[in-house]
């Protein structure tokens, strides 16, 4: 069974840039997997950041961007701020009506 | 803007059936796909399954034998039943809406989540 992989954690300095990735244990993530990205702070429901690979959800600042890098989907945070500390999850379409989340990446800003 | 609210018992004993309802307000349940997602404490998100407003369903293969999702358009609600629960089913359960009825698709609205604990 194919698993959706994400880095468990990342640390970034304030004002810095960090790129989170979303891959597969077997195969490559492409635009045909329609990757989306969600941000979750403790005790809160996830919120949509990016959908359809690179489209920002309403109200999401342009320092968040989505792309395909090599064989993975990617979420880049440019000019990281303290309140960007969150867990970030990708979601991909695996076909046959199946949608699967990655394991999530915990981002620390320090 | 559509709002979703989960409701149901917060404490179950092993072998019981988990039953949750998601009430949709500020919009119609018709015309959309609706999903249940769960998150065990300290862990990641897991899709349980989804239902179209017409009643068509799709379930996570790992839970398929125990899961049932239904919809009541007259009440603007959809529901989750998960049978024979164990401690491993302890999680925050979210309901969510898929943004469209075709691809590409994504979750555009979420409930606040409800914690369900399974303990003897």
GROMACS .gro file of C-alpha atoms in nm:
model
  230
    1UNK     CA    1   0.000   0.000   0.000
    2UNK     CA    2   0.138   0.339  -0.102
    3UNK     CA    3   0.195   0.583   0.183
    4UNK     CA    4   0.201   0.962   0.153
    5UNK     CA    5   0.521   1.092   0.309
    6UNK     CA    6   0.607   1.425   0.471
    7UNK     CA    7   0.903   1.541   0.675
    8UNK     CA    8   0.815   1.496   1.045
    9UNK     CA    9   0.952   1.837   1.140
   10UNK     CA   10   1.122   2.148   1.010
   11UNK     CA   11   1.274   2.448   1.178
   12UNK     CA   12   1.299   2.790   1.012
   13UNK     CA   13   1.430   3.126   1.126
   14UNK     CA   14   1.199   3.427   1.132
   15UNK     CA   15   1.206   3.581   0.786
   16UNK     CA   16   1.350   3.264   0.637
   17UNK     CA   17   1.218   3.028   0.371
   18UNK     CA   18   1.118   2.668   0.420
   19UNK     CA   19   0.992   2.412   0.169
   20UNK     CA   20   0.785   2.118   0.289
   21UNK     CA   21   0.737   1.821   0.060
   22UNK     CA   22   0.471   1.557   0.003
   23UNK     CA   23   0.578   1.236  -0.168
   24UNK     CA   24   0.481   0.873  -0.215
   25UNK     CA   25   0.656   0.557  -0.098
   26UNK     CA   26   0.590   0.425  -0.448
   27UNK     CA   27   0.572   0.660  -0.745
   28UNK     CA   28   0.566   1.035  -0.790
   29UNK     CA   29   0.322   1.306  -0.696
   30UNK     CA   30   0.215   1.507  -1.000
   31UNK     CA   31  -0.060   1.758  -1.068
   32UNK     CA   32  -0.285   1.461  -1.143
   33UNK     CA   33  -0.286   1.387  -0.772
   34UNK     CA   34  -0.443   1.732  -0.711
   35UNK     CA   35  -0.239   1.798  -0.395
   36UNK     CA   36  -0.379   2.035  -0.137
   37UNK     CA   37  -0.224   2.168   0.181
   38UNK     CA   38  -0.378   2.233   0.523
   39UNK     CA   39  -0.250   2.411   0.829
   40UNK     CA   40  -0.348   2.310   1.182
   41UNK     CA   41  -0.268   2.476   1.513
   42UNK     CA   42  -0.317   2.289   1.843
   43UNK     CA   43  -0.681   2.237   1.934
   44UNK     CA   44  -0.807   2.378   1.606
   45UNK     CA   45  -0.952   2.226   1.294
   46UNK     CA   46  -0.732   2.227   0.982
   47UNK     CA   47  -0.760   2.520   0.744
   48UNK     CA   48  -0.703   2.509   0.370
   49UNK     CA   49  -0.390   2.684   0.243
   50UNK     CA   50  -0.338   2.557  -0.110
   51UNK     CA   51  -0.548   2.345  -0.345
   52UNK     CA   52  -0.501   2.197  -0.691
   53UNK     CA   53  -0.122   2.205  -0.647
   54UNK     CA   54  -0.070   2.581  -0.644
   55UNK     CA   55  -0.393   2.778  -0.592
   56UNK     CA   56  -0.409   2.974  -0.267
   57UNK     CA   57  -0.730   2.954  -0.071
   58UNK     CA   58  -0.914   3.279  -0.007
   59UNK     CA   59  -0.732   3.500   0.242
   60UNK     CA   60  -0.406   3.304   0.239
   61UNK     CA   61  -0.107   3.540   0.209
   62UNK     CA   62   0.113   3.509  -0.098
   63UNK     CA   63   0.413   3.402   0.109
   64UNK     CA   64   0.255   3.057   0.096
   65UNK     CA   65   0.299   2.888  -0.241
   66UNK     CA   66   0.249   2.540  -0.378
   67UNK     CA   67   0.430   2.359  -0.656
   68UNK     CA   68   0.562   2.029  -0.784
   69UNK     CA   69   0.933   1.985  -0.715
   70UNK     CA   70   1.077   1.681  -0.883
   71UNK     CA   71   0.858   1.388  -0.784
   72UNK     CA   72   0.687   1.557  -0.489
   73UNK     CA   73   0.434   1.826  -0.413
   74UNK     CA   74   0.582   2.116  -0.221
   75UNK     CA   75   0.464   2.394   0.006
   76UNK     CA   76   0.699   2.688   0.040
   77UNK     CA   77   0.673   2.948   0.313
   78UNK     CA   78   0.868   3.263   0.226
   79UNK     CA   79   0.942   3.516   0.500
   80UNK     CA   80   0.835   3.290   0.785
   81UNK     CA   81   0.659   3.453   1.076
   82UNK     CA   82   0.622   3.336   1.434
   83UNK     CA   83   0.255   3.256   1.387
   84UNK     CA   84   0.342   3.019   1.101
   85UNK     CA   85   0.429   2.765   1.369
   86UNK     CA   86   0.177   2.491   1.292
   87UNK     CA   87   0.136   2.139   1.167
   88UNK     CA   88   0.104   2.121   0.789
   89UNK     CA   89  -0.068   1.835   0.608
   90UNK     CA   90  -0.087   1.749   0.242
   91UNK     CA   91  -0.378   1.562   0.086
   92UNK     CA   92  -0.354   1.376  -0.243
   93UNK     CA   93  -0.594   1.193  -0.471
   94UNK     CA   94  -0.494   0.829  -0.508
   95UNK     CA   95  -0.758   0.737  -0.764
   96UNK     CA   96  -1.079   0.534  -0.737
   97UNK     CA   97  -1.228   0.796  -0.508
   98UNK     CA   98  -0.950   0.761  -0.253
   99UNK     CA   99  -0.799   1.066  -0.082
  100UNK     CA  100  -0.504   1.023   0.155
  101UNK     CA  101  -0.334   1.262   0.395
  102UNK     CA  102   0.039   1.273   0.454
  103UNK     CA  103   0.164   1.225   0.807
  104UNK     CA  104   0.211   1.597   0.860
  105UNK     CA  105   0.509   1.827   0.920
  106UNK     CA  106   0.553   2.025   1.239
  107UNK     CA  107   0.708   2.364   1.159
  108UNK     CA  108   0.891   2.555   1.428
  109UNK     CA  109   0.993   2.919   1.381
  110UNK     CA  110   1.294   3.013   1.594
  111UNK     CA  111  -2.051   3.080   0.458
  112UNK     CA  112  -2.135   2.718   0.530
  113UNK     CA  113  -2.073   2.595   0.884
  114UNK     CA  114  -2.043   2.237   1.005
  115UNK     CA  115  -2.100   2.111   1.359
  116UNK     CA  116  -2.031   1.760   1.487
  117UNK     CA  117  -2.240   1.609   1.765
  118UNK     CA  118  -2.256   1.277   1.948
  119UNK     CA  119  -2.136   1.089   2.254
  120UNK     CA  120  -1.785   1.165   2.371
  121UNK     CA  121  -1.723   0.844   2.564
  122UNK     CA  122  -1.775   0.487   2.448
  123UNK     CA  123  -1.689   0.143   2.581
  124UNK     CA  124  -1.498  -0.111   2.370
  125UNK     CA  125  -1.719  -0.303   2.126
  126UNK     CA  126  -1.984  -0.027   2.117
  127UNK     CA  127  -2.084   0.164   1.804
  128UNK     CA  128  -1.968   0.521   1.753
  129UNK     CA  129  -2.243   0.742   1.611
  130UNK     CA  130  -2.181   1.104   1.514
  131UNK     CA  131  -2.388   1.357   1.323
  132UNK     CA  132  -2.269   1.659   1.129
  133UNK     CA  133  -2.519   1.941   1.094
  134UNK     CA  134  -2.467   2.177   0.801
  135UNK     CA  135  -2.586   2.536   0.832
  136UNK     CA  136  -2.555   2.842   0.610
  137UNK     CA  137  -2.590   2.634   0.297
  138UNK     CA  138  -2.750   2.325   0.151
  139UNK     CA  139  -2.614   1.976   0.185
  140UNK     CA  140  -2.734   1.911  -0.169
  141UNK     CA  141  -2.486   1.926  -0.452
  142UNK     CA  142  -2.176   1.841  -0.250
  143UNK     CA  143  -1.963   1.555  -0.123
  144UNK     CA  144  -1.925   1.535   0.256
  145UNK     CA  145  -1.655   1.359   0.453
  146UNK     CA  146  -1.555   1.228   0.793
  147UNK     CA  147  -1.193   1.261   0.900
  148UNK     CA  148  -1.033   1.164   1.229
  149UNK     CA  149  -0.718   1.246   1.420
  150UNK     CA  150  -0.593   1.032   1.709
  151UNK     CA  151  -0.433   1.232   1.990
  152UNK     CA  152  -0.092   1.358   1.884
  153UNK     CA  153  -0.118   1.195   1.541
  154UNK     CA  154  -0.209   1.286   1.185
  155UNK     CA  155  -0.530   1.312   0.987
  156UNK     CA  156  -0.706   1.010   0.839
  157UNK     CA  157  -0.992   1.011   0.589
  158UNK     CA  158  -1.268   0.777   0.704
  159UNK     CA  159  -1.494   0.812   0.403
  160UNK     CA  160  -1.734   1.038   0.221
  161UNK     CA  161  -2.088   1.058   0.094
  162UNK     CA  162  -2.255   1.244  -0.191
  163UNK     CA  163  -2.586   1.410  -0.107
  164UNK     CA  164  -2.759   1.144  -0.318
  165UNK     CA  165  -2.628   0.873  -0.083
  166UNK     CA  166  -2.333   0.739  -0.284
  167UNK     CA  167  -2.048   0.650  -0.049
  168UNK     CA  168  -1.680   0.564  -0.047
  169UNK     CA  169  -1.488   0.432   0.253
  170UNK     CA  170  -1.126   0.396   0.362
  171UNK     CA  171  -1.041   0.030   0.292
  172UNK     CA  172  -0.884  -0.006   0.637
  173UNK     CA  173  -1.217   0.083   0.803
  174UNK     CA  174  -1.465  -0.033   0.540
  175UNK     CA  175  -1.588  -0.338   0.730
  176UNK     CA  176  -1.693  -0.123   1.029
  177UNK     CA  177  -1.800   0.209   0.874
  178UNK     CA  178  -2.128   0.342   0.747
  179UNK     CA  179  -2.199   0.700   0.640
  180UNK     CA  180  -2.551   0.821   0.569
  181UNK     CA  181  -2.717   1.149   0.474
  182UNK     CA  182  -3.049   1.313   0.564
  183UNK     CA  183  -3.110   1.597   0.322
  184UNK     CA  184  -3.432   1.699   0.496
  185UNK     CA  185  -3.234   1.779   0.810
  186UNK     CA  186  -2.921   1.901   0.630
  187UNK     CA  187  -2.721   1.640   0.817
  188UNK     CA  188  -2.494   1.347   0.750
  189UNK     CA  189  -2.387   1.082   0.996
  190UNK     CA  190  -2.107   0.839   1.077
  191UNK     CA  191  -2.142   0.497   1.233
  192UNK     CA  192  -1.831   0.301   1.332
  193UNK     CA  193  -1.895  -0.037   1.488
  194UNK     CA  194  -1.694  -0.250   1.732
  195UNK     CA  195  -1.478   0.036   1.853
  196UNK     CA  196  -1.152  -0.014   2.040
  197UNK     CA  197  -0.909   0.221   2.209
  198UNK     CA  198  -0.745   0.270   1.870
  199UNK     CA  199  -1.059   0.454   1.756
  200UNK     CA  200  -1.005   0.725   2.018
  201UNK     CA  201  -0.967   1.044   1.815
  202UNK     CA  202  -1.101   1.387   1.731
  203UNK     CA  203  -1.357   1.333   1.457
  204UNK     CA  204  -1.408   1.608   1.200
  205UNK     CA  205  -1.672   1.649   0.935
  206UNK     CA  206  -1.575   1.840   0.624
  207UNK     CA  207  -1.705   1.943   0.283
  208UNK     CA  208  -1.541   1.877  -0.050
  209UNK     CA  209  -1.531   2.196  -0.250
  210UNK     CA  210  -1.654   2.057  -0.583
  211UNK     CA  211  -1.814   1.750  -0.733
  212UNK     CA  212  -1.535   1.689  -0.983
  213UNK     CA  213  -1.155   1.689  -0.991
  214UNK     CA  214  -0.961   1.880  -0.876
  215UNK     CA  215  -1.110   1.869  -0.530
  216UNK     CA  216  -1.017   1.964  -0.175
  217UNK     CA  217  -1.172   2.028   0.166
  218UNK     CA  218  -1.298   2.385   0.187
  219UNK     CA  219  -1.502   2.374   0.509
  220UNK     CA  220  -1.443   2.191   0.836
  221UNK     CA  221  -1.631   2.137   1.157
  222UNK     CA  222  -1.456   2.220   1.483
  223UNK     CA  223  -1.414   1.852   1.566
  224UNK     CA  224  -1.539   1.636   1.850
  225UNK     CA  225  -1.328   1.413   2.074
  226UNK     CA  226  -1.445   1.056   2.107
  227UNK     CA  227  -1.275   0.845   2.374
  228UNK     CA  228  -1.305   0.468   2.389
  229UNK     CA  229  -1.236   0.334   2.735
  230UNK     CA  230  -1.369   0.064   2.963
   0.00000   0.00000   0.00000
